[in-house]
CSV table of C-alpha atoms in Angstrom, one decimal:
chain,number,residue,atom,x,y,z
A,1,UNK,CA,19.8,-179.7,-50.7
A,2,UNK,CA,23.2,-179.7,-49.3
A,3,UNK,CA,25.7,-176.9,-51.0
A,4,UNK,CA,28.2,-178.5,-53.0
A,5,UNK,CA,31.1,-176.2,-51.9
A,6,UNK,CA,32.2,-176.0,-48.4
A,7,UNK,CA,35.0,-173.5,-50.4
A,8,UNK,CA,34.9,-171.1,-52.7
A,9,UNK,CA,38.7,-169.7,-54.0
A,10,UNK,CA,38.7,-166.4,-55.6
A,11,UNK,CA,41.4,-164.5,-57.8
A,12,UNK,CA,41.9,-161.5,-56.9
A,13,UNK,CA,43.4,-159.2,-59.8
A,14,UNK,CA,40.8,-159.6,-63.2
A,15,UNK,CA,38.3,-161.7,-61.1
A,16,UNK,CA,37.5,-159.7,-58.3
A,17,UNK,CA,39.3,-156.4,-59.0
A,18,UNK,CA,38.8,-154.5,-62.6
A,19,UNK,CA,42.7,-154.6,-62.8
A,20,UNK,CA,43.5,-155.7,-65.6
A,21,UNK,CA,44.3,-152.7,-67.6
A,22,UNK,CA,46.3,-151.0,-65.2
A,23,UNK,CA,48.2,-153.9,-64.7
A,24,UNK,CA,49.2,-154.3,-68.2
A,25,UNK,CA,50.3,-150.4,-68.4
A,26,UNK,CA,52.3,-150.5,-65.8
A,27,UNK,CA,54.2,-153.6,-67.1
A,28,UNK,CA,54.5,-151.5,-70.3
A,29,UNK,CA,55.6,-147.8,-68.4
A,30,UNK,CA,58.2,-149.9,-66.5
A,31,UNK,CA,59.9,-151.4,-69.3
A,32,UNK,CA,59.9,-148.1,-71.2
A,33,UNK,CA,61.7,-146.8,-68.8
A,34,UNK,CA,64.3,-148.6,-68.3
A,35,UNK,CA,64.6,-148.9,-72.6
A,36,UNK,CA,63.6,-152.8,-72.3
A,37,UNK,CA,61.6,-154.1,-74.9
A,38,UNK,CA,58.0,-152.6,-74.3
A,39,UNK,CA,55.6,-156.3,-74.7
A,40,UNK,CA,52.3,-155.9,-76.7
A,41,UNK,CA,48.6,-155.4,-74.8
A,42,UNK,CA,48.3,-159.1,-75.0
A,43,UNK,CA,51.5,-160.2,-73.6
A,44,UNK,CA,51.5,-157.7,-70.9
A,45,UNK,CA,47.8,-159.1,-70.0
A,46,UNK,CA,48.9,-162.7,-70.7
A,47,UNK,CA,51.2,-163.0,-67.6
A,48,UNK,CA,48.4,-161.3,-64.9
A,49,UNK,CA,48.3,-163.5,-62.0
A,50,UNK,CA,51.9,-165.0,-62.1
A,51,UNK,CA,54.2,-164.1,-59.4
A,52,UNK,CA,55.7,-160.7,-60.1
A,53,UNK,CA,58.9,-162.2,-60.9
A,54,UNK,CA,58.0,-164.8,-63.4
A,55,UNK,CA,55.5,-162.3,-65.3
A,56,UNK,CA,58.2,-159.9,-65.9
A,57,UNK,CA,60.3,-162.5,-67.0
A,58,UNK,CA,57.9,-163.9,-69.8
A,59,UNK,CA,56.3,-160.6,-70.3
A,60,UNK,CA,59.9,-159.0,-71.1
A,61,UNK,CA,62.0,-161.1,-72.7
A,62,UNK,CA,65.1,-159.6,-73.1
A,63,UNK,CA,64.8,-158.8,-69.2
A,64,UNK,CA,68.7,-159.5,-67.7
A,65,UNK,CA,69.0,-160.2,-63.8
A,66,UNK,CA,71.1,-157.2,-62.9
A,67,UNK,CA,68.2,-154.9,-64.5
A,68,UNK,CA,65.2,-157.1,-62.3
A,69,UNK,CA,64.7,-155.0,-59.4
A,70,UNK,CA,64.9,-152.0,-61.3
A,71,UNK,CA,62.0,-153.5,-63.4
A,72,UNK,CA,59.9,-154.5,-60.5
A,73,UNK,CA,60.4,-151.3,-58.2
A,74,UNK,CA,59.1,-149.3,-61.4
A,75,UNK,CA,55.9,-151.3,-61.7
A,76,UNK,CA,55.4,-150.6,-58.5
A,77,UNK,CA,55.6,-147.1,-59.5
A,78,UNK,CA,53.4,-147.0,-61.8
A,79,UNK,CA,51.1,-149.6,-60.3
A,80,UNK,CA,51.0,-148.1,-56.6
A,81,UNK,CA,50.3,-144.4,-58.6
A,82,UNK,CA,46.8,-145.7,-59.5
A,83,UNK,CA,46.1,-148.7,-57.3
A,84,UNK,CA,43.6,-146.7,-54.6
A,85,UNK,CA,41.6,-146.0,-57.7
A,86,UNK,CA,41.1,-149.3,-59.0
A,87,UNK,CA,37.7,-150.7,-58.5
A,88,UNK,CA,35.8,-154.3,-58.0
A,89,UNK,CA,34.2,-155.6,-60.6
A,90,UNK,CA,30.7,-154.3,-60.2
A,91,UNK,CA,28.6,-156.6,-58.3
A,92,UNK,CA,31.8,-158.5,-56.5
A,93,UNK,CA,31.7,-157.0,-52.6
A,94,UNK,CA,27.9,-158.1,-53.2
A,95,UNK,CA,28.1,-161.6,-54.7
A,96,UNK,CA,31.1,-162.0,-52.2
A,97,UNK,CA,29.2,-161.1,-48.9
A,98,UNK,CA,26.4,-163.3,-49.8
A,99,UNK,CA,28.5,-166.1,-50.1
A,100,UNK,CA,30.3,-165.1,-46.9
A,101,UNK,CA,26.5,-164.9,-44.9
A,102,UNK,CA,25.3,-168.3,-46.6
A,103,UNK,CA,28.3,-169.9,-44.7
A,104,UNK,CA,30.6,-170.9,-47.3
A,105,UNK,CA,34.5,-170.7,-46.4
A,106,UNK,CA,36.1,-168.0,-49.4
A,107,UNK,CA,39.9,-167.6,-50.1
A,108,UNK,CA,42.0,-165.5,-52.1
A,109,UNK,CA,44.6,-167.3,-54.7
A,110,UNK,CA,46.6,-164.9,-56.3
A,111,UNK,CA,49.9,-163.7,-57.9
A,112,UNK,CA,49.9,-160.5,-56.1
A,113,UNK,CA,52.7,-160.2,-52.9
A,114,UNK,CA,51.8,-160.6,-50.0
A,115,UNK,CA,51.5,-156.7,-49.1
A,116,UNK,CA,49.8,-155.7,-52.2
A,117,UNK,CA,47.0,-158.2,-51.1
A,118,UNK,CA,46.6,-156.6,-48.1
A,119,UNK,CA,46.6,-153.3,-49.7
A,120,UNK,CA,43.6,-153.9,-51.7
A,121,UNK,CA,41.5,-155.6,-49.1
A,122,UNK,CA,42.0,-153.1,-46.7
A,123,UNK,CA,41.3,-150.2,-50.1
A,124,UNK,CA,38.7,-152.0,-51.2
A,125,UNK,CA,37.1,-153.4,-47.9
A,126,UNK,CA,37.1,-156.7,-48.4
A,127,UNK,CA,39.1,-158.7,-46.1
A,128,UNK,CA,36.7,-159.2,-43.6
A,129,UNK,CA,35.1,-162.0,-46.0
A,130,UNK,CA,37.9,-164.2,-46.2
A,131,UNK,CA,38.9,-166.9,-44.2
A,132,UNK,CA,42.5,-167.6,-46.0
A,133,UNK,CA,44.8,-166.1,-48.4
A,134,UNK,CA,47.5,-167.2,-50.3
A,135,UNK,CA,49.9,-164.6,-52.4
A,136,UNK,CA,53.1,-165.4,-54.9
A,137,UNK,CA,55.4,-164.3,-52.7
A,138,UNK,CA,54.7,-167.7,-49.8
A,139,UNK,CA,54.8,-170.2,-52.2
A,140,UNK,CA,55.1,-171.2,-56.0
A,141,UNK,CA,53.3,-169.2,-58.4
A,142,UNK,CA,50.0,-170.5,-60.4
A,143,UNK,CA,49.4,-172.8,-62.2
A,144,UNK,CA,51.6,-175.0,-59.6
A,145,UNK,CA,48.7,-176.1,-57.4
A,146,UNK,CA,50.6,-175.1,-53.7
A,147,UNK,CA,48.2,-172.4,-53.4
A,148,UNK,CA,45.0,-174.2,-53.4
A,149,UNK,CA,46.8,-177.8,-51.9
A,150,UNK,CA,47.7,-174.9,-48.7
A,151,UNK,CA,44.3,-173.6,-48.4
A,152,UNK,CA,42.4,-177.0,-48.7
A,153,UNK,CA,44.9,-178.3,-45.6
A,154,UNK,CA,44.6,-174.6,-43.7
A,155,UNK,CA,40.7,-174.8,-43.7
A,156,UNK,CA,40.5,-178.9,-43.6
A,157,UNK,CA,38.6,-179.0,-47.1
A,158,UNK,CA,38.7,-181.9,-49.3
A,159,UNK,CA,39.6,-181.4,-53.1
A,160,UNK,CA,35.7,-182.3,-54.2
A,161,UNK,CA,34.2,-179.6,-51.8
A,162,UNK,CA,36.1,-176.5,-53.4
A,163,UNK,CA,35.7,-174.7,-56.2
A,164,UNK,CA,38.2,-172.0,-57.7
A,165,UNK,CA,37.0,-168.9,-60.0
A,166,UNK,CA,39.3,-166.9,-62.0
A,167,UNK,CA,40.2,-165.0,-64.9
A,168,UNK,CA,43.1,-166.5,-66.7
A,169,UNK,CA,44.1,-169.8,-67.8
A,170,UNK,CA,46.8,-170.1,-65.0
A,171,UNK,CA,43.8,-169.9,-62.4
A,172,UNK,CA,42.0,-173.0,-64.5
A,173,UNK,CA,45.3,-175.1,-64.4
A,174,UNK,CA,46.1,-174.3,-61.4
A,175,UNK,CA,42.6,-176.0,-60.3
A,176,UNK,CA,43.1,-178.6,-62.8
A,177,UNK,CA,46.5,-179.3,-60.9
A,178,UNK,CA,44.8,-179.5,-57.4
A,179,UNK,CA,41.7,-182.0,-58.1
A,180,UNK,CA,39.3,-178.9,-58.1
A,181,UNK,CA,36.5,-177.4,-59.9
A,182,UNK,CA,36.9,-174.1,-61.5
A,183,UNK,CA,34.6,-171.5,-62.9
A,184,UNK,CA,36.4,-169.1,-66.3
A,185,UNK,CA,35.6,-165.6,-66.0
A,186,UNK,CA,35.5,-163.4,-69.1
A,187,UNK,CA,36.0,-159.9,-68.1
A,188,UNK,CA,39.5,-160.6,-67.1
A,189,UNK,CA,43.1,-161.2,-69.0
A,190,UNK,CA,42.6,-164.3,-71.1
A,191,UNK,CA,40.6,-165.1,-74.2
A,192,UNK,CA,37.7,-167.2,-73.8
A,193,UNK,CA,39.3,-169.7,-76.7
A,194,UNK,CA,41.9,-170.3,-74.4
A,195,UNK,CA,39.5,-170.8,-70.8
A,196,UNK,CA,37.3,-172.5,-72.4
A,197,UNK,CA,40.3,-175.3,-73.8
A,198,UNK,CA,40.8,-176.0,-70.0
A,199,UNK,CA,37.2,-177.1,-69.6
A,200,UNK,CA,35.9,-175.0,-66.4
A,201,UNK,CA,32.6,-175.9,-65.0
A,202,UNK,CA,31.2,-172.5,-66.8
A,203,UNK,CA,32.3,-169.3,-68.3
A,204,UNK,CA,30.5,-166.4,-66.9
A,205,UNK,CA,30.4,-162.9,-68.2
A,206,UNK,CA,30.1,-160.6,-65.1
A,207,UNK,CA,29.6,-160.8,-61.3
A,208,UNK,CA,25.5,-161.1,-62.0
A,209,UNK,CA,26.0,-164.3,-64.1
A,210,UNK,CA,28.3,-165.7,-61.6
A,211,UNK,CA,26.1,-165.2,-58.7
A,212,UNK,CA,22.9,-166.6,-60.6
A,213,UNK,CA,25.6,-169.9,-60.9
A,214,UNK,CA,25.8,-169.9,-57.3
A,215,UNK,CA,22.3,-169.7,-56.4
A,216,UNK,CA,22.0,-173.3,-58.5
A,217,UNK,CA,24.7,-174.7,-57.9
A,218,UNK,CA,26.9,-173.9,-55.3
């Protein structure tokens, strides 16, 4: 049988990389010290996979525009301080390469700059399986579909051939927004009440659950 998907989307940060947590810190370190409003675990996690700029707005309300690139060179800070040591999800580099030997085109969606993407493939070494990326900081943030719409036209891949997997609930309206499927991942930012209200093809646990999907279906 034919696959089903000529294109498989990834997220990058809570789908593919156990970042979460350090994310969320780092939110919280910055805002401490600069005396802003320190948010709670769940709002810091809440905004993962945003652009930068739009999570510390809604992550730190009280956040004024003269104190914003203060705010963002400090989670860089504390971010960059622990980034090398950040690991993929266990099973991901494998899960990923198969995909990438069976044939399938893969993609990276994600709120992460353009240079902090590159940072963690080249840490991690995983870009050699990815045939496009697409970062928050070339066009509008999830869950606006531009990302996906950009990728779909790069690689010449119509909305019913592509399938998006991710972590949060902007990742699962962002594929709602584009005309594509989309697979929830549990071990990321988002509770699964709130993936599983945006109706994804499956919520999966962990990398071996996910690549057990793909053997079926994709």
């Amino acid at each position: 049988m034919a696959k089903r998907y000529d294109l498989i989307v990834f997220d990058w940060d809570g789908t593919v990389m156990d970042s979460t947590a350090v994310i969320a810190s780092s939110i919280q370190a910055a805002c401490r010290d600069l005396g802003l409003t320190e948010p709670s675990d769940v709002a810091a996690k809440y905004v993962i996979g945003l652009g930068l700029n739009e999570a510390l707005r809604q992550a730190v309300p009280d956040l004024q525009e003269s104190q914003r690139d203060d705010l963002v060179a400090r989670y860089r800070h504390h971010f960059l301080a622990q980034g090398e040591a950040i690991p993929l999800f266990e099973g991901a580099q494998q899960t990923i390469a198969e995909l990438h030997a069976a044939g399938h085109w893969l993609a990276v969606a994600t709120g992460k700059s353009r240079q902090g993407l590159k940072r963690a493939m080249q840490t991690s070494g995983m870009e050699s399986y990815f045939h496009a990326t697409r970062t928050a900081d070339q066009t509008f943030s999830k869950p606006h579909p531009a990302m996906l719409l950009e990728i779909m036209d790069e690689l010449g891949v119509a909305a019913q051939r592509v399938l998006m997997v991710g972590d949060t609930t902007h990742d699962l309206q962002m594929a709602r927004n584009a005309g594509v499927d989309a697979i929830g991942m549990t071990h990321g930012a988002h509770p699964v009440d709130q993936l599983r209200a945006l109706e994804p093809l499956a919520l999966l646990d962990d990398f071996v659950g996910l690549r057990a999907w793909f053997k079926e279906y994709a």
